Amino acid sequence: DQQVKQNSPSLSVQEGRISILNCDYTNSMFDYFLWYKKYPAEGPTFLISISSIKDKNEDGRFTVFLNKSAKHLSLHIVPSQPGDSAVYFCAARRGADGLTFGKGTHLIIQP
Amino acid sequence: EPEVTQTPSHQVTQMGQEVILRCVPISNHLYFYWYRQILGQKVEFLVSFYNNEISEKSEIFDDQFSVERPDGSNFTLKIRSTKLEDSAMYFCASITDRGYNSPLHFGNGTRLTVT
């Protein structure tokens, strides 16, 4: 039962352009959403989050958009940089429960 | 910046053996978690721990698994009798509280290989 889905296993973007990573969820009880970035041989690193009471949160080059009616969130990275190449995990939480992760999207930034 | 540290980075064990994975959460954090990631699959929640007891666990966390905070700094995951399918990366995480502005902080993981 995939409550959090990332349908693109990989995404290739040219350096300087916008990267858009997408995530869909099925559990309408989720109230907190997070994006994590993961390099090989390292643990997930928190990137940005959004509460279900908001529809947008911005932090530097990273912006997360939440569309509750569509149960969809996206992460925008602009401009994309070579160091952004990593696996990005979408995660969701309901109240005090543990995080539910998507399968991840491997972002490749091409020079 | 404070970090969650995990030891060892790689553990190899034979099927049926007991293993203990160790974690030192960030010192002022109050909630502790274990997650695992089987190669090529998603990160999966195992268990959360608060105030010296399990607060939530997933279906994966069966009787073969246990967690403990034996002193003020360590947080351990024990697998009593390992199976081949327990081979995975195990991540420890901690958080100060469960408010909306409190993301989990993860360690770099322990790669468990069961042969």
PDB file of N, CA, C and O in Angstrom, chain B residues 38-107:
ATOM      1  N   ILE B  38      15.723  -1.321   2.472  1.00  0.00           N
ATOM      2  CA  ILE B  38      16.243  -2.463   1.719  1.00  0.00           C
ATOM      3  C   ILE B  38      16.727  -1.936   0.377  1.00  0.00           C
ATOM      4  O   ILE B  38      16.117  -1.018  -0.196  1.00  0.00           O
ATOM      5  N   LEU B  39      17.810  -2.505  -0.115  1.00  0.00           N
ATOM      6  CA  LEU B  39      18.432  -2.015  -1.347  1.00  0.00           C
ATOM      7  C   LEU B  39      17.414  -1.862  -2.472  1.00  0.00           C
ATOM      8  O   LEU B  39      16.689  -2.806  -2.801  1.00  0.00           O
ATOM      9  N   GLY B  40      17.359  -0.660  -3.020  1.00  0.00           N
ATOM     10  CA  GLY B  40      16.470  -0.399  -4.152  1.00  0.00           C
ATOM     11  C   GLY B  40      15.037  -0.103  -3.774  1.00  0.00           C
ATOM     12  O   GLY B  40      14.200   0.142  -4.645  1.00  0.00           O
ATOM     13  N   GLN B  41      14.746  -0.129  -2.472  1.00  0.00           N
ATOM     14  CA  GLN B  41      13.375   0.128  -2.040  1.00  0.00           C
ATOM     15  C   GLN B  41      13.293   1.414  -1.220  1.00  0.00           C
ATOM     16  O   GLN B  41      14.284   2.100  -1.026  1.00  0.00           O
ATOM     17  N   LYS B  42      12.102   1.731  -0.769  1.00  0.00           N
ATOM     18  CA  LYS B  42      11.933   2.993  -0.049  1.00  0.00           C
ATOM     19  C   LYS B  42      12.345   2.856   1.415  1.00  0.00           C
ATOM     20  O   LYS B  42      12.501   1.767   1.954  1.00  0.00           O
ATOM     21  N   VAL B  43      12.534   4.005   2.026  1.00  0.00           N
ATOM     22  CA  VAL B  43      12.825   4.060   3.454  1.00  0.00           C
ATOM     23  C   VAL B  43      11.536   3.718   4.215  1.00  0.00           C
ATOM     24  O   VAL B  43      10.484   4.306   3.960  1.00  0.00           O
ATOM     25  N   GLU B  44      11.631   2.769   5.158  1.00  0.00           N
ATOM     26  CA  GLU B  44      10.442   2.291   5.863  1.00  0.00           C
ATOM     27  C   GLU B  44      10.563   2.548   7.360  1.00  0.00           C
ATOM     28  O   GLU B  44      11.602   2.270   7.968  1.00  0.00           O
ATOM     29  N   PHE B  45       9.488   3.000   7.949  1.00  0.00           N
ATOM     30  CA  PHE B  45       9.436   3.241   9.385  1.00  0.00           C
ATOM     31  C   PHE B  45       9.405   1.912  10.135  1.00  0.00           C
ATOM     32  O   PHE B  45       8.670   0.992   9.781  1.00  0.00           O
ATOM     33  N   LEU B  46      10.201   1.813  11.199  1.00  0.00           N
ATOM     34  CA  LEU B  46      10.189   0.623  12.055  1.00  0.00           C
ATOM     35  C   LEU B  46       9.526   0.918  13.397  1.00  0.00           C
ATOM     36  O   LEU B  46       8.555   0.266  13.786  1.00  0.00           O
ATOM     37  N   VAL B  47      10.067   1.923  14.116  1.00  0.00           N
ATOM     38  CA  VAL B  47       9.632   2.128  15.485  1.00  0.00           C
ATOM     39  C   VAL B  47       9.970   3.538  15.941  1.00  0.00           C
ATOM     40  O   VAL B  47      10.926   4.143  15.465  1.00  0.00           O
ATOM     41  N   SER B  48       9.151   4.058  16.842  1.00  0.00           N
ATOM     42  CA  SER B  48       9.465   5.318  17.506  1.00  0.00           C
ATOM     43  C   SER B  48       9.480   5.087  19.017  1.00  0.00           C
ATOM     44  O   SER B  48       8.803   4.188  19.535  1.00  0.00           O
ATOM     45  N   PHE B  49      10.239   5.917  19.694  1.00  0.00           N
ATOM     46  CA  PHE B  49      10.530   5.684  21.116  1.00  0.00           C
ATOM     47  C   PHE B  49      10.544   7.021  21.835  1.00  0.00           C
ATOM     48  O   PHE B  49      11.177   7.968  21.385  1.00  0.00           O
ATOM     49  N   TYR B  50       9.813   7.077  22.940  1.00  0.00           N
ATOM     50  CA  TYR B  50       9.759   8.320  23.704  1.00  0.00           C
ATOM     51  C   TYR B  50       9.573   7.990  25.170  1.00  0.00           C
ATOM     52  O   TYR B  50       8.798   7.092  25.517  1.00  0.00           O
ATOM     53  N   ASN B  51      10.280   8.684  26.008  1.00  0.00           N
ATOM     54  CA  ASN B  51      10.114   8.520  27.449  1.00  0.00           C
ATOM     55  C   ASN B  51      10.311   7.059  27.866  1.00  0.00           C
ATOM     56  O   ASN B  51       9.545   6.500  28.660  1.00  0.00           O
ATOM     57  N   ASN B  52      11.338   6.465  27.269  1.00  0.00           N
ATOM     58  CA  ASN B  52      11.737   5.088  27.605  1.00  0.00           C
ATOM     59  C   ASN B  52      10.727   4.010  27.256  1.00  0.00           C
ATOM     60  O   ASN B  52      10.740   2.929  27.862  1.00  0.00           O
ATOM     61  N   GLU B  53       9.877   4.321  26.294  1.00  0.00           N
ATOM     62  CA  GLU B  53       8.997   3.255  25.824  1.00  0.00           C
ATOM     63  C   GLU B  53       8.658   3.455  24.353  1.00  0.00           C
ATOM     64  O   GLU B  53       8.755   4.564  23.822  1.00  0.00           O
ATOM     65  N   ILE B  54       8.255   2.367  23.721  1.00  0.00           N
ATOM     66  CA  ILE B  54       7.856   2.432  22.325  1.00  0.00           C
ATOM     67  C   ILE B  54       6.544   3.189  22.218  1.00  0.00           C
ATOM     68  O   ILE B  54       5.583   2.890  22.941  1.00  0.00           O
ATOM     69  N   SER B  55       6.501   4.187  21.342  1.00  0.00           N
ATOM     70  CA  SER B  55       5.260   4.936  21.164  1.00  0.00           C
ATOM     71  C   SER B  55       4.505   4.489  19.916  1.00  0.00           C
ATOM     72  O   SER B  55       3.293   4.623  19.846  1.00  0.00           O
ATOM     73  N   GLU B  56       5.221   3.957  18.951  1.00  0.00           N
ATOM     74  CA  GLU B  56       4.579   3.460  17.739  1.00  0.00           C
ATOM     75  C   GLU B  56       5.512   2.471  17.061  1.00  0.00           C
ATOM     76  O   GLU B  56       6.721   2.615  17.143  1.00  0.00           O
ATOM     77  N   LYS B  57       4.946   1.450  16.432  1.00  0.00           N
ATOM     78  CA  LYS B  57       5.766   0.519  15.660  1.00  0.00           C
ATOM     79  C   LYS B  57       5.000   0.050  14.432  1.00  0.00           C
ATOM     80  O   LYS B  57       3.779   0.038  14.420  1.00  0.00           O
ATOM     81  N   SER B  58       5.770  -0.319  13.408  1.00  0.00           N
ATOM     82  CA  SER B  58       5.151  -0.770  12.169  1.00  0.00           C
ATOM     83  C   SER B  58       5.018  -2.292  12.187  1.00  0.00           C
ATOM     84  O   SER B  58       5.507  -2.966  13.099  1.00  0.00           O
ATOM     85  N   GLU B  59       4.395  -2.800  11.139  1.00  0.00           N
ATOM     86  CA  GLU B  59       4.224  -4.256  11.004  1.00  0.00           C
ATOM     87  C   GLU B  59       5.566  -4.972  10.873  1.00  0.00           C
ATOM     88  O   GLU B  59       5.694  -6.151  11.196  1.00  0.00           O
ATOM     89  N   ILE B  60       6.545  -4.252  10.373  1.00  0.00           N
ATOM     90  CA  ILE B  60       7.869  -4.856  10.200  1.00  0.00           C
ATOM     91  C   ILE B  60       8.488  -5.179  11.561  1.00  0.00           C
ATOM     92  O   ILE B  60       9.197  -6.174  11.733  1.00  0.00           O
ATOM     93  N   PHE B  61       8.208  -4.360  12.536  1.00  0.00           N
ATOM     94  CA  PHE B  61       8.827  -4.456  13.870  1.00  0.00           C
ATOM     95  C   PHE B  61       8.133  -5.550  14.651  1.00  0.00           C
ATOM     96  O   PHE B  61       7.264  -5.303  15.484  1.00  0.00           O
ATOM     97  N   ASP B  62       8.537  -6.804  14.375  1.00  0.00           N
ATOM     98  CA  ASP B  62       7.898  -7.931  15.061  1.00  0.00           C
ATOM     99  C   ASP B  62       8.697  -8.313  16.306  1.00  0.00           C
ATOM    100  O   ASP B  62       9.575  -7.571  16.760  1.00  0.00           O
ATOM    101  N   ASP B  63       8.425  -9.489  16.846  1.00  0.00           N
ATOM    102  CA  ASP B  63       9.038  -9.905  18.111  1.00  0.00           C
ATOM    103  C   ASP B  63      10.548 -10.107  18.017  1.00  0.00           C
ATOM    104  O   ASP B  63      11.215 -10.245  19.042  1.00  0.00           O
ATOM    105  N   GLN B  64      11.058 -10.169  16.805  1.00  0.00           N
ATOM    106  CA  GLN B  64      12.506 -10.324  16.640  1.00  0.00           C
ATOM    107  C   GLN B  64      13.253  -9.018  16.906  1.00  0.00           C
ATOM    108  O   GLN B  64      14.466  -9.011  17.071  1.00  0.00           O
ATOM    109  N   PHE B  65      12.522  -7.924  16.904  1.00  0.00           N
ATOM    110  CA  PHE B  65      13.134  -6.610  17.073  1.00  0.00           C
ATOM    111  C   PHE B  65      12.862  -6.086  18.481  1.00  0.00           C
ATOM    112  O   PHE B  65      11.796  -6.314  19.058  1.00  0.00           O
ATOM    113  N   SER B  66      13.835  -5.350  19.010  1.00  0.00           N
ATOM    114  CA  SER B  66      13.604  -4.630  20.254  1.00  0.00           C
ATOM    115  C   SER B  66      14.480  -3.376  20.248  1.00  0.00           C
ATOM    116  O   SER B  66      15.476  -3.307  19.530  1.00  0.00           O
ATOM    117  N   VAL B  67      14.047  -2.399  21.006  1.00  0.00           N
ATOM    118  CA  VAL B  67      14.826  -1.161  21.125  1.00  0.00           C
ATOM    119  C   VAL B  67      15.024  -0.861  22.594  1.00  0.00           C
ATOM    120  O   VAL B  67      14.243  -1.264  23.458  1.00  0.00           O
ATOM    121  N   GLU B  68      16.091  -0.115  22.840  1.00  0.00           N
ATOM    122  CA  GLU B  68      16.438   0.190  24.219  1.00  0.00           C
ATOM    123  C   GLU B  68      17.223   1.483  24.265  1.00  0.00           C
ATOM    124  O   GLU B  68      17.942   1.813  23.326  1.00  0.00           O
ATOM    125  N   ARG B  69      17.035   2.199  25.351  1.00  0.00           N
ATOM    126  CA  ARG B  69      17.873   3.369  25.600  1.00  0.00           C
ATOM    127  C   ARG B  69      18.550   3.092  26.939  1.00  0.00           C
ATOM    128  O   ARG B  69      18.061   3.487  27.990  1.00  0.00           O
ATOM    129  N   PRO B  70      19.662   2.371  26.900  1.00  0.00           N
ATOM    130  CA  PRO B  70      20.257   1.852  28.137  1.00  0.00           C
ATOM    131  C   PRO B  70      20.851   2.934  29.035  1.00  0.00           C
ATOM    132  O   PRO B  70      20.973   2.733  30.237  1.00  0.00           O
ATOM    133  N   ASP B  71      21.214   4.066  28.458  1.00  0.00           N
ATOM    134  CA  ASP B  71      21.752   5.159  29.266  1.00  0.00           C
ATOM    135  C   ASP B  71      21.240   6.454  28.666  1.00  0.00           C
ATOM    136  O   ASP B  71      20.361   6.439  27.811  1.00  0.00           O
ATOM    137  N   GLY B  72      21.794   7.577  29.083  1.00  0.00           N
ATOM    138  CA  GLY B  72      21.245   8.846  28.612  1.00  0.00           C
ATOM    139  C   GLY B  72      21.605   9.223  27.200  1.00  0.00           C
ATOM    140  O   GLY B  72      21.087  10.204  26.681  1.00  0.00           O
ATOM    141  N   SER B  73      22.476   8.433  26.548  1.00  0.00           N
ATOM    142  CA  SER B  73      22.922   8.869  25.232  1.00  0.00           C
ATOM    143  C   SER B  73      22.668   7.845  24.128  1.00  0.00           C
ATOM    144  O   SER B  73      22.374   8.221  23.007  1.00  0.00           O
ATOM    145  N   ASN B  74      22.754   6.555  24.411  1.00  0.00           N
ATOM    146  CA  ASN B  74      22.634   5.556  23.354  1.00  0.00           C
ATOM    147  C   ASN B  74      21.199   5.108  23.133  1.00  0.00           C
ATOM    148  O   ASN B  74      20.384   5.083  24.055  1.00  0.00           O
ATOM    149  N   PHE B  75      20.934   4.745  21.883  1.00  0.00           N
ATOM    150  CA  PHE B  75      19.622   4.202  21.504  1.00  0.00           C
ATOM    151  C   PHE B  75      19.921   3.022  20.598  1.00  0.00           C
ATOM    152  O   PHE B  75      20.573   3.183  19.567  1.00  0.00           O
ATOM    153  N   THR B  76      19.514   1.825  20.996  1.00  0.00           N
ATOM    154  CA  THR B  76      19.922   0.622  20.259  1.00  0.00           C
ATOM    155  C   THR B  76      18.738  -0.105  19.650  1.00  0.00           C
ATOM    156  O   THR B  76      17.623  -0.071  20.180  1.00  0.00           O
ATOM    157  N   LEU B  77      19.030  -0.765  18.542  1.00  0.00           N
ATOM    158  CA  LEU B  77      18.072  -1.659  17.887  1.00  0.00           C
ATOM    159  C   LEU B  77      18.686  -3.051  17.897  1.00  0.00           C
ATOM    160  O   LEU B  77      19.800  -3.248  17.420  1.00  0.00           O
ATOM    161  N   LYS B  78      17.958  -4.001  18.471  1.00  0.00           N
ATOM    162  CA  LYS B  78      18.433  -5.379  18.527  1.00  0.00           C
ATOM    163  C   LYS B  78      17.565  -6.252  17.638  1.00  0.00           C
ATOM    164  O   LYS B  78      16.328  -6.147  17.680  1.00  0.00           O
ATOM    165  N   ILE B  79      18.221  -7.071  16.849  1.00  0.00           N
ATOM    166  CA  ILE B  79      17.505  -8.097  16.086  1.00  0.00           C
ATOM    167  C   ILE B  79      17.964  -9.427  16.655  1.00  0.00           C
ATOM    168  O   ILE B  79      19.149  -9.769  16.614  1.00  0.00           O
ATOM    169  N   ARG B  80      17.026 -10.171  17.220  1.00  0.00           N
ATOM    170  CA  ARG B  80      17.376 -11.370  18.000  1.00  0.00           C
ATOM    171  C   ARG B  80      17.943 -12.503  17.155  1.00  0.00           C
ATOM    172  O   ARG B  80      18.945 -13.091  17.489  1.00  0.00           O
ATOM    173  N   SER B  81      17.306 -12.814  16.092  1.00  0.00           N
ATOM    174  CA  SER B  81      17.715 -13.930  15.243  1.00  0.00           C
ATOM    175  C   SER B  81      17.573 -13.472  13.795  1.00  0.00           C
ATOM    176  O   SER B  81      16.477 -13.504  13.227  1.00  0.00           O
ATOM    177  N   THR B  82      18.678 -13.012  13.236  1.00  0.00           N
ATOM    178  CA  THR B  82      18.606 -12.345  11.937  1.00  0.00           C
ATOM    179  C   THR B  82      18.232 -13.304  10.819  1.00  0.00           C
ATOM    180  O   THR B  82      18.594 -14.497  10.829  1.00  0.00           O
ATOM    181  N   LYS B  83      17.511 -12.751   9.850  1.00  0.00           N
ATOM    182  CA  LYS B  83      17.132 -13.492   8.646  1.00  0.00           C
ATOM    183  C   LYS B  83      17.780 -12.796   7.447  1.00  0.00           C
ATOM    184  O   LYS B  83      18.181 -11.639   7.532  1.00  0.00           O
ATOM    185  N   LEU B  84      17.864 -13.523   6.349  1.00  0.00           N
ATOM    186  CA  LEU B  84      18.459 -12.940   5.150  1.00  0.00           C
ATOM    187  C   LEU B  84      17.755 -11.648   4.752  1.00  0.00           C
ATOM    188  O   LEU B  84      18.397 -10.677   4.328  1.00  0.00           O
ATOM    189  N   GLU B  85      16.435 -11.619   4.902  1.00  0.00           N
ATOM    190  CA  GLU B  85      15.669 -10.450   4.487  1.00  0.00           C
ATOM    191  C   GLU B  85      15.821  -9.257   5.421  1.00  0.00           C
ATOM    192  O   GLU B  85      15.264  -8.195   5.166  1.00  0.00           O
ATOM    193  N   ASP B  86      16.575  -9.423   6.510  1.00  0.00           N
ATOM    194  CA  ASP B  86      16.878  -8.274   7.368  1.00  0.00           C
ATOM    195  C   ASP B  86      18.028  -7.442   6.814  1.00  0.00           C
ATOM    196  O   ASP B  86      18.325  -6.360   7.332  1.00  0.00           O
ATOM    197  N   SER B  87      18.675  -7.938   5.766  1.00  0.00           N
ATOM    198  CA  SER B  87      19.761  -7.176   5.143  1.00  0.00           C
ATOM    199  C   SER B  87      19.209  -5.861   4.602  1.00  0.00           C
ATOM    200  O   SER B  87      18.281  -5.848   3.789  1.00  0.00           O
ATOM    201  N   ALA B  88      19.762  -4.753   5.073  1.00  0.00           N
ATOM    202  CA  ALA B  88      19.249  -3.432   4.711  1.00  0.00           C
ATOM    203  C   ALA B  88      20.154  -2.377   5.331  1.00  0.00           C
ATOM    204  O   ALA B  88      21.035  -2.677   6.133  1.00  0.00           O
ATOM    205  N   MET B  89      19.889  -1.130   4.947  1.00  0.00           N
ATOM    206  CA  MET B  89      20.471   0.013   5.671  1.00  0.00           C
ATOM    207  C   MET B  89      19.506   0.365   6.793  1.00  0.00           C
ATOM    208  O   MET B  89      18.304   0.508   6.554  1.00  0.00           O
ATOM    209  N   TYR B  90      20.023   0.512   7.986  1.00  0.00           N
ATOM    210  CA  TYR B  90      19.194   0.880   9.128  1.00  0.00           C
ATOM    211  C   TYR B  90      19.574   2.294   9.560  1.00  0.00           C
ATOM    212  O   TYR B  90      20.734   2.574   9.859  1.00  0.00           O
ATOM    213  N   PHE B  91      18.575   3.159   9.564  1.00  0.00           N
ATOM    214  CA  PHE B  91      18.800   4.558   9.919  1.00  0.00           C
ATOM    215  C   PHE B  91      18.139   4.878  11.256  1.00  0.00           C
ATOM    216  O   PHE B  91      16.983   4.554  11.489  1.00  0.00           O
ATOM    217  N   CYS B  92      18.910   5.525  12.090  1.00  0.00           N
ATOM    218  CA  CYS B  92      18.385   6.070  13.331  1.00  0.00           C
ATOM    219  C   CYS B  92      18.047   7.536  13.092  1.00  0.00           C
ATOM    220  O   CYS B  92      18.708   8.208  12.282  1.00  0.00           O
ATOM    221  N   ALA B  93      17.034   8.027  13.754  1.00  0.00           N
ATOM    222  CA  ALA B  93      16.668   9.431  13.618  1.00  0.00           C
ATOM    223  C   ALA B  93      16.187   9.957  14.959  1.00  0.00           C
ATOM    224  O   ALA B  93      15.724   9.193  15.820  1.00  0.00           O
ATOM    225  N   SER B  94      16.282  11.260  15.128  1.00  0.00           N
ATOM    226  CA  SER B  94      15.787  11.860  16.361  1.00  0.00           C
ATOM    227  C   SER B  94      15.163  13.211  16.069  1.00  0.00           C
ATOM    228  O   SER B  94      15.376  13.800  14.998  1.00  0.00           O
ATOM    229  N   ILE B  95      14.406  13.699  17.021  1.00  0.00           N
ATOM    230  CA  ILE B  95      13.659  14.935  16.851  1.00  0.00           C
ATOM    231  C   ILE B  95      13.467  15.564  18.221  1.00  0.00           C
ATOM    232  O   ILE B  95      13.371  14.867  19.228  1.00  0.00           O
ATOM    233  N   THR B  96      13.394  16.910  18.256  1.00  0.00           N
ATOM    234  CA  THR B  96      13.231  17.549  19.559  1.00  0.00           C
ATOM    235  C   THR B  96      11.818  17.358  20.080  1.00  0.00           C
ATOM    236  O   THR B  96      11.606  17.022  21.223  1.00  0.00           O
ATOM    237  N   ASP B  97      10.857  17.585  19.187  1.00  0.00           N
ATOM    238  CA  ASP B  97       9.463  17.398  19.566  1.00  0.00           C
ATOM    239  C   ASP B  97       8.706  17.057  18.306  1.00  0.00           C
ATOM    240  O   ASP B  97       9.294  16.943  17.248  1.00  0.00           O
ATOM    241  N   ARG B  98       7.441  16.921  18.386  1.00  0.00           N
ATOM    242  CA  ARG B  98       6.690  16.495  17.208  1.00  0.00           C
ATOM    243  C   ARG B  98       5.860  17.631  16.623  1.00  0.00           C
ATOM    244  O   ARG B  98       4.858  17.403  15.976  1.00  0.00           O
ATOM    245  N   GLY B  99       6.324  18.861  16.872  1.00  0.00           N
ATOM    246  CA  GLY B  99       5.606  19.981  16.305  1.00  0.00           C
ATOM    247  C   GLY B  99       5.801  20.078  14.811  1.00  0.00           C
ATOM    248  O   GLY B  99       6.620  19.402  14.211  1.00  0.00           O
ATOM    249  N   TYR B 100       5.070  20.958  14.206  1.00  0.00           N
ATOM    250  CA  TYR B 100       5.104  21.082  12.762  1.00  0.00           C
ATOM    251  C   TYR B 100       6.463  21.524  12.236  1.00  0.00           C
ATOM    252  O   TYR B 100       6.794  21.284  11.099  1.00  0.00           O
ATOM    253  N   ASN B 101       7.239  22.182  13.048  1.00  0.00           N
ATOM    254  CA  ASN B 101       8.530  22.654  12.569  1.00  0.00           C
ATOM    255  C   ASN B 101       9.661  21.761  13.039  1.00  0.00           C
ATOM    256  O   ASN B 101      10.771  22.212  13.251  1.00  0.00           O
ATOM    257  N   SER B 102       9.407  20.498  13.212  1.00  0.00           N
ATOM    258  CA  SER B 102      10.427  19.593  13.733  1.00  0.00           C
ATOM    259  C   SER B 102      10.660  18.422  12.801  1.00  0.00           C
ATOM    260  O   SER B 102      10.032  17.379  12.946  1.00  0.00           O
ATOM    261  N   PRO B 103      11.569  18.604  11.850  1.00  0.00           N
ATOM    262  CA  PRO B 103      11.897  17.470  10.988  1.00  0.00           C
ATOM    263  C   PRO B 103      12.800  16.478  11.702  1.00  0.00           C
ATOM    264  O   PRO B 103      13.545  16.846  12.602  1.00  0.00           O
ATOM    265  N   LEU B 104      12.752  15.231  11.275  1.00  0.00           N
ATOM    266  CA  LEU B 104      13.658  14.226  11.808  1.00  0.00           C
ATOM    267  C   LEU B 104      15.073  14.464  11.289  1.00  0.00           C
ATOM    268  O   LEU B 104      15.264  14.832  10.139  1.00  0.00           O
ATOM    269  N   HIS B 105      16.030  14.231  12.146  1.00  0.00           N
ATOM    270  CA  HIS B 105      17.429  14.259  11.763  1.00  0.00           C
ATOM    271  C   HIS B 105      17.938  12.828  11.741  1.00  0.00           C
ATOM    272  O   HIS B 105      17.830  12.117  12.744  1.00  0.00           O
ATOM    273  N   PHE B 106      18.493  12.423  10.616  1.00  0.00           N
ATOM    274  CA  PHE B 106      18.929  11.044  10.426  1.00  0.00           C
ATOM    275  C   PHE B 106      20.432  10.890  10.591  1.00  0.00           C
ATOM    276  O   PHE B 106      21.210  11.801  10.260  1.00  0.00           O
ATOM    277  N   GLY B 107      20.837   9.710  11.072  1.00  0.00           N
ATOM    278  CA  GLY B 107      22.240   9.332  11.025  1.00  0.00           C
ATOM    279  C   GLY B 107      22.592   8.805   9.644  1.00  0.00           C
ATOM    280  O   GLY B 107      21.720   8.704   8.762  1.00  0.00           O
TER     281      GLY B 107
END
